[in-house]
Amino acid sequence: MRVIRSLAAVCFAAMLSACAPVIAPPGPAPTTPELQGEFFVTTDGLRLPVRRWLPEGQPSAVIVGLHGFNDYAKAFDTAPGVAGTGPELAKHGFAVFAYDQRGFGKAPNVGLWPGEDALVGDFRDFAHVLRAAYPGVPLFALGESMGGAVIMSAVAKAQSPPVDGVILAAPAVWARSTMPFYYRAGLWLGARLLPGLKPTGQNLGRRASDNIDLLRDNARDPLFIKDTRLDTIYGLTNLMDDALAASGKIGVPTLYLYGHNDQIIPPGPTRRAMAALTAANPKAVTAVYPEGWHIVLRDKQAAKVLADVAAFIARPDAPLPSGSHDGAIARVKALKAR
């Protein structure tokens, strides 16, 4: 029996060594990051599509928008039922720029996880490019879900913050430390035994928004990824580990947004992130929206959220117009795990 167990262990180890999470290859060659027309050229030479929404005249602030998992820069454009984050913030005098993060939208290597360091590096470089293009203008970062996690990790790791302020829209902070053991074990095994498997998730019964027209539009969009590789989910989890750990290391003015009905990022890790952020950062504001869902910037109540975002960018130290910041952490703590 002992011999059989030993052989099984050896076979299992060999099987694991033969498969591993796939990381997308880097770009063709080192270069200087820059904006070239409708593209952002990364430090390793990849060309990432860029969208922009500009105000009339000089902007009073510049915003870097980072989309969520399986989405792309279209997330900040006009969408069914909502004005759109980019167009709406441009009306307030802000310049908004968003790019397809590598592995998503029309960026190279769609569907493959690019690695946390690559995502963080692209954001840092893009912020640097916009700093140079708009000297002296306040620079903010606005991230949805995965995009929020990228921003959190980047700001926490930087010796000098790449931006002057941060808006986190339901950031992806569902780290392993907050997951059940069987989730962690299944993800670890799946990413090594079947890294290219694409589970649909159709039977999970979770919804990202109450904006059904938006969800249908995403379902019809060929650039919106519907089937996700297991090793890409594994990579996202690595990023979420980093994001939750970064919560207490963000020193710039920060607005943290969360929807009461969010079925994607659980309230438990969200409360932990909010508590760590506000304990370490007196310039942090948390807000919870009773009618909000995960895609809080494009839900049916998005106008209220965008008004708060615009007010925060103009005056980070002022109360939010909606009053959604009152008792926000306590309200998240009262939510049951979903």
Coordinates of C-alpha atoms in Angstrom, one line a residue:
M1 CA 0.0 0.0 0.0
R2 CA 2.9 2.4 0.8
V3 CA 4.5 1.7 -2.5
I4 CA 1.2 2.4 -4.3
R5 CA 0.8 5.7 -2.5
S6 CA 4.3 6.7 -3.3
L7 CA 3.8 5.9 -7.0
A8 CA 0.5 7.9 -7.0
A9 CA 2.3 10.8 -5.4
V10 CA 5.1 10.7 -8.1
C11 CA 2.5 10.5 -10.9
F12 CA 0.5 13.3 -9.4
A13 CA 3.7 15.5 -9.1
A14 CA 4.6 14.7 -12.7
M15 CA 1.2 15.6 -13.9
L16 CA 1.4 18.9 -12.0
S17 CA 4.8 19.7 -13.5
A18 CA 3.5 19.1 -17.0
C19 CA 0.8 21.8 -16.7
A20 CA 1.0 25.2 -15.3
P21 CA -0.9 28.5 -15.5
V22 CA -0.1 30.2 -18.8
I23 CA 1.1 33.8 -18.7
A24 CA 0.8 35.9 -21.9
P25 CA 4.1 36.7 -23.6
P26 CA 5.5 40.2 -23.3
G27 CA 5.7 42.6 -26.2
P28 CA 8.2 42.5 -29.0
A29 CA 10.8 44.9 -27.8
P30 CA 11.6 47.5 -25.1
T31 CA 10.5 51.0 -25.9
T32 CA 9.5 54.3 -24.4
P33 CA 5.8 54.3 -23.3
E34 CA 3.8 56.9 -25.3
L35 CA 0.4 57.7 -26.8
Q36 CA 0.3 57.2 -30.5
G37 CA -3.0 58.3 -31.9
E38 CA -5.6 55.8 -30.7
F39 CA -3.1 53.5 -29.1
F40 CA -0.9 53.4 -25.9
V41 CA 2.5 51.9 -26.6
T42 CA 3.6 50.0 -23.6
T43 CA 7.2 49.7 -22.3
D44 CA 7.6 46.3 -24.0
G45 CA 6.1 47.5 -27.3
L46 CA 2.5 46.3 -27.2
R47 CA -0.2 48.6 -28.7
L48 CA -3.2 48.9 -26.4
P49 CA -6.3 50.7 -27.9
V50 CA -7.3 53.9 -26.1
R51 CA -10.6 55.8 -25.9
R52 CA -10.9 59.4 -24.7
W53 CA -13.6 61.8 -23.7
L54 CA -12.5 65.4 -23.6
P55 CA -14.2 68.5 -22.2
E56 CA -14.4 71.8 -24.0
G57 CA -11.3 73.8 -23.2
Q58 CA -8.6 72.8 -20.7
P59 CA -9.6 70.1 -18.2
S60 CA -9.6 70.8 -14.5
A61 CA -8.6 67.1 -13.9
V62 CA -7.4 64.1 -15.9
I63 CA -8.8 60.6 -15.2
V64 CA -7.3 57.2 -16.1
G65 CA -10.0 54.6 -16.4
L66 CA -9.3 50.9 -15.9
H67 CA -12.0 48.5 -16.9
G68 CA -13.0 45.3 -15.1
F69 CA -12.4 41.6 -15.7
N70 CA -13.4 40.4 -19.2
D71 CA -14.4 43.9 -20.2
Y72 CA -12.6 46.6 -22.1
A73 CA -12.4 50.4 -22.4
K74 CA -15.9 50.5 -23.8
A75 CA -17.0 50.2 -20.2
F76 CA -16.5 53.9 -19.8
D77 CA -18.5 54.9 -22.9
T78 CA -22.2 55.5 -23.3
A79 CA -24.1 52.3 -22.5
P80 CA -27.7 51.2 -22.7
G81 CA -29.7 53.0 -20.0
V82 CA -26.8 55.2 -18.8
A83 CA -25.0 58.3 -19.9
G84 CA -21.6 56.6 -19.6
T85 CA -18.7 57.4 -17.2
G86 CA -16.4 59.1 -19.8
P87 CA -19.0 61.3 -21.4
E88 CA -20.6 62.3 -18.1
L89 CA -17.3 63.2 -16.4
A90 CA -16.2 65.1 -19.5
K91 CA -19.3 67.3 -19.0
H92 CA -17.9 68.3 -15.6
G93 CA -14.7 69.5 -17.2
F94 CA -12.6 66.4 -16.8
A95 CA -10.5 64.6 -19.5
V96 CA -11.1 60.8 -19.3
F97 CA -8.7 58.3 -20.9
A98 CA -9.3 54.5 -20.9
Y99 CA -7.3 51.7 -22.6
D100 CA -7.9 48.0 -23.2
Q101 CA -5.7 46.3 -20.7
R102 CA -3.5 43.6 -22.2
G103 CA -5.4 40.4 -22.7
F104 CA -8.8 42.1 -23.0
G105 CA -10.9 43.9 -25.7
K106 CA -8.7 44.5 -28.8
A107 CA -5.4 44.3 -26.9
P108 CA -3.0 41.5 -27.8
N109 CA -3.2 38.0 -26.4
V110 CA -7.0 38.2 -25.6
G111 CA -8.0 35.6 -23.1
L112 CA -4.6 35.0 -21.6
W113 CA -3.7 36.4 -18.2
P114 CA -0.8 38.9 -18.7
G115 CA 0.5 38.8 -15.1
E116 CA -0.1 41.2 -12.3
D117 CA 3.2 43.0 -12.8
A118 CA 2.4 43.7 -16.4
L119 CA -1.0 45.2 -15.6
V120 CA 0.4 47.3 -12.8
G121 CA 3.3 48.5 -15.0
D122 CA 1.0 49.5 -17.8
F123 CA -1.1 51.6 -15.5
R124 CA 2.0 53.3 -14.0
D125 CA 3.4 54.1 -17.4
F126 CA 0.1 55.4 -18.8
A127 CA -0.3 57.7 -15.8
H128 CA 3.3 58.9 -16.4
V129 CA 2.4 59.7 -20.0
L130 CA -0.7 61.6 -19.0
R131 CA 1.3 63.6 -16.4
A132 CA 3.6 64.7 -19.1
A133 CA 0.7 65.6 -21.5
Y134 CA -1.1 67.6 -18.8
P135 CA 1.5 69.1 -16.5
G136 CA 0.1 70.6 -13.3
V137 CA -3.4 69.2 -13.8
P138 CA -4.6 66.8 -11.0
L139 CA -4.5 63.2 -12.1
F140 CA -7.0 60.7 -10.8
A141 CA -7.4 56.9 -11.4
L142 CA -10.9 55.3 -11.7
G143 CA -11.0 51.5 -11.7
E144 CA -13.9 49.1 -12.0
S145 CA -13.6 45.8 -10.2
M146 CA -10.3 44.3 -11.6
G147 CA -9.3 47.7 -12.7
G148 CA -9.7 48.9 -9.1
A149 CA -7.5 46.1 -7.9
V150 CA -4.8 47.0 -10.4
I151 CA -4.9 50.6 -9.2
M152 CA -4.7 49.6 -5.5
S153 CA -1.7 47.4 -6.1
A154 CA 0.1 50.0 -8.2
V155 CA -0.5 52.9 -5.7
A156 CA 0.5 50.8 -2.7
K157 CA 3.8 49.6 -4.4
A158 CA 4.9 52.9 -5.7
Q159 CA 7.5 55.0 -3.9
S160 CA 5.8 58.1 -5.3
P161 CA 2.1 57.8 -6.0
P162 CA 1.5 57.8 -9.8
V163 CA -1.8 59.7 -9.3
D164 CA -3.2 62.4 -7.0
G165 CA -6.4 60.5 -6.2
V166 CA -8.2 57.2 -6.6
I167 CA -11.8 56.1 -7.2
L168 CA -12.5 52.4 -6.7
A169 CA -15.8 51.1 -8.0
A170 CA -16.4 47.8 -6.3
P171 CA -12.7 46.8 -6.5
A172 CA -11.8 43.1 -6.8
V173 CA -10.6 42.3 -3.3
W174 CA -11.9 38.8 -2.9
A175 CA -8.5 37.4 -1.9
R176 CA -7.8 33.8 -1.1
S177 CA -7.7 34.6 2.6
T178 CA -11.4 35.3 2.5
M179 CA -12.4 32.3 0.3
P180 CA -13.5 28.9 1.6
F181 CA -10.8 26.3 1.5
Y182 CA -12.5 24.3 -1.3
Y183 CA -12.5 27.3 -3.5
R184 CA -8.8 27.8 -3.0
A185 CA -8.0 24.1 -3.5
G186 CA -10.2 23.8 -6.6
L187 CA -8.7 26.8 -8.2
W188 CA -5.1 25.7 -7.5
L189 CA -5.7 22.3 -8.9
G190 CA -7.7 23.5 -11.8
A191 CA -5.2 26.0 -12.9
R192 CA -2.5 23.3 -13.0
L193 CA -4.4 20.3 -14.3
L194 CA -6.7 22.0 -16.8
P195 CA -5.4 25.6 -17.2
G196 CA -7.2 26.1 -20.5
L197 CA -10.6 24.9 -19.3
K198 CA -13.3 27.5 -19.7
P199 CA -16.1 27.0 -17.3
T200 CA -19.2 29.0 -18.2
G201 CA -20.4 29.9 -14.7
Q202 CA -24.0 30.0 -16.1
N203 CA -25.3 28.0 -13.1
L204 CA -23.9 30.2 -10.4
G205 CA -27.0 32.3 -10.4
R206 CA -25.1 35.6 -9.9
R207 CA -25.9 38.9 -11.7
A208 CA -23.6 41.9 -12.1
S209 CA -26.2 44.6 -12.5
D210 CA -29.9 45.5 -12.5
N211 CA -29.3 47.2 -15.9
I212 CA -30.6 44.2 -18.0
D213 CA -30.1 46.1 -21.2
L214 CA -26.4 46.6 -20.4
L215 CA -26.0 42.9 -19.6
R216 CA -27.6 41.9 -22.9
D217 CA -25.4 44.4 -24.7
N218 CA -22.3 42.8 -23.2
A219 CA -23.6 39.3 -24.1
R220 CA -23.9 40.4 -27.8
D221 CA -20.5 42.1 -27.8
P222 CA -17.9 39.9 -29.4
L223 CA -15.1 41.7 -27.6
F224 CA -16.6 41.1 -24.2
I225 CA -15.1 37.8 -23.0
K226 CA -17.8 35.2 -22.0
D227 CA -15.7 32.1 -21.4
T228 CA -12.7 32.4 -19.2
R229 CA -9.7 30.1 -18.8
L230 CA -9.1 28.7 -15.4
D231 CA -5.6 30.0 -15.2
T232 CA -6.8 33.5 -16.0
I233 CA -9.2 33.2 -13.0
Y234 CA -6.2 32.0 -11.0
G235 CA -4.2 35.1 -12.1
L236 CA -7.1 37.4 -11.2
T237 CA -7.1 35.8 -7.7
N238 CA -3.4 36.6 -7.4
L239 CA -4.2 40.2 -8.2
M240 CA -7.1 40.2 -5.6
D241 CA -4.6 39.0 -3.0
D242 CA -2.4 42.0 -3.8
A243 CA -5.3 44.4 -3.8
L244 CA -6.6 43.4 -0.4
A245 CA -3.1 43.5 1.1
A246 CA -2.7 47.0 -0.5
S247 CA -5.8 48.4 1.2
G248 CA -3.9 49.8 4.2
K249 CA -1.1 51.3 2.1
I250 CA -2.9 53.8 -0.1
G251 CA -2.1 57.4 1.0
V252 CA -3.8 59.5 -1.6
P253 CA -7.4 60.8 -1.4
T254 CA -9.6 57.7 -2.2
L255 CA -13.3 57.1 -2.9
Y256 CA -14.4 53.5 -2.4
L257 CA -17.8 52.7 -4.0
Y258 CA -19.9 49.6 -3.3
G259 CA -23.4 48.5 -4.2
H260 CA -25.7 47.0 -1.5
N261 CA -26.7 44.3 -4.0
D262 CA -23.2 43.3 -5.3
Q263 CA -23.3 39.6 -6.1
I264 CA -19.7 39.4 -7.5
I265 CA -17.4 40.8 -4.7
P266 CA -18.7 39.6 -1.3
P267 CA -19.3 42.0 1.5
G268 CA -16.8 40.3 3.8
P269 CA -13.6 41.2 1.9
T270 CA -15.1 44.5 1.0
R271 CA -15.6 45.4 4.6
R272 CA -12.0 44.3 5.4
A273 CA -10.6 46.5 2.6
M274 CA -12.7 49.5 3.5
A275 CA -11.7 49.2 7.2
A276 CA -8.0 48.9 6.4
L277 CA -8.2 51.8 4.0
T278 CA -9.9 54.2 6.3
A279 CA -7.8 53.2 9.3
A280 CA -4.6 54.1 7.5
N281 CA -5.8 56.9 5.3
P282 CA -7.7 60.0 6.7
K283 CA -8.3 61.1 3.1
A284 CA -10.4 58.0 2.3
V285 CA -14.2 58.1 1.8
T286 CA -16.3 54.9 1.6
A287 CA -19.8 54.9 0.0
V288 CA -22.5 52.3 -0.2
Y289 CA -25.5 52.6 -2.5
P290 CA -28.7 50.8 -1.4
E291 CA -29.8 50.3 -5.0
G292 CA -26.4 49.6 -6.4
W293 CA -25.0 46.4 -7.9
H294 CA -21.5 45.3 -8.9
I295 CA -21.3 47.4 -12.0
V296 CA -22.1 50.4 -9.8
L297 CA -21.0 53.0 -12.5
R298 CA -23.5 51.6 -15.0
D299 CA -26.4 50.3 -12.8
K300 CA -29.8 52.0 -13.0
Q301 CA -28.8 54.4 -10.2
A302 CA -25.5 55.3 -12.0
A303 CA -26.3 59.0 -12.2
K304 CA -26.2 59.3 -8.5
V305 CA -22.8 57.5 -8.3
L306 CA -21.3 59.6 -11.1
A307 CA -22.5 62.8 -9.4
D308 CA -20.6 61.6 -6.3
V309 CA -17.5 60.8 -8.4
A310 CA -17.5 64.2 -10.0
A311 CA -17.9 65.9 -6.7
F312 CA -15.1 63.9 -5.1
I313 CA -12.7 64.8 -8.0
A314 CA -13.6 68.5 -7.6
R315 CA -13.4 68.5 -3.8
P316 CA -12.0 65.2 -2.3
D317 CA -12.5 66.7 1.2
A318 CA -16.2 67.6 0.8
P319 CA -19.2 65.3 1.7
L320 CA -20.7 63.4 -1.2
P321 CA -23.9 64.9 -2.6
S322 CA -25.9 61.6 -2.2
G323 CA -24.9 61.2 1.4
S324 CA -24.0 57.5 0.6
H325 CA -20.8 57.8 2.7
D326 CA -22.8 58.0 6.0
G327 CA -22.2 54.8 8.0
A328 CA -20.9 53.0 4.9
I329 CA -18.7 50.4 6.6
A330 CA -21.3 49.5 9.2
R331 CA -23.8 48.9 6.4
V332 CA -21.4 46.6 4.6
K333 CA -20.7 44.8 7.8
A334 CA -24.5 44.2 8.2
L335 CA -24.7 42.5 4.8
K336 CA -24.9 38.7 4.7
A337 CA -22.4 36.8 2.6
R338 CA -23.9 36.0 -0.8

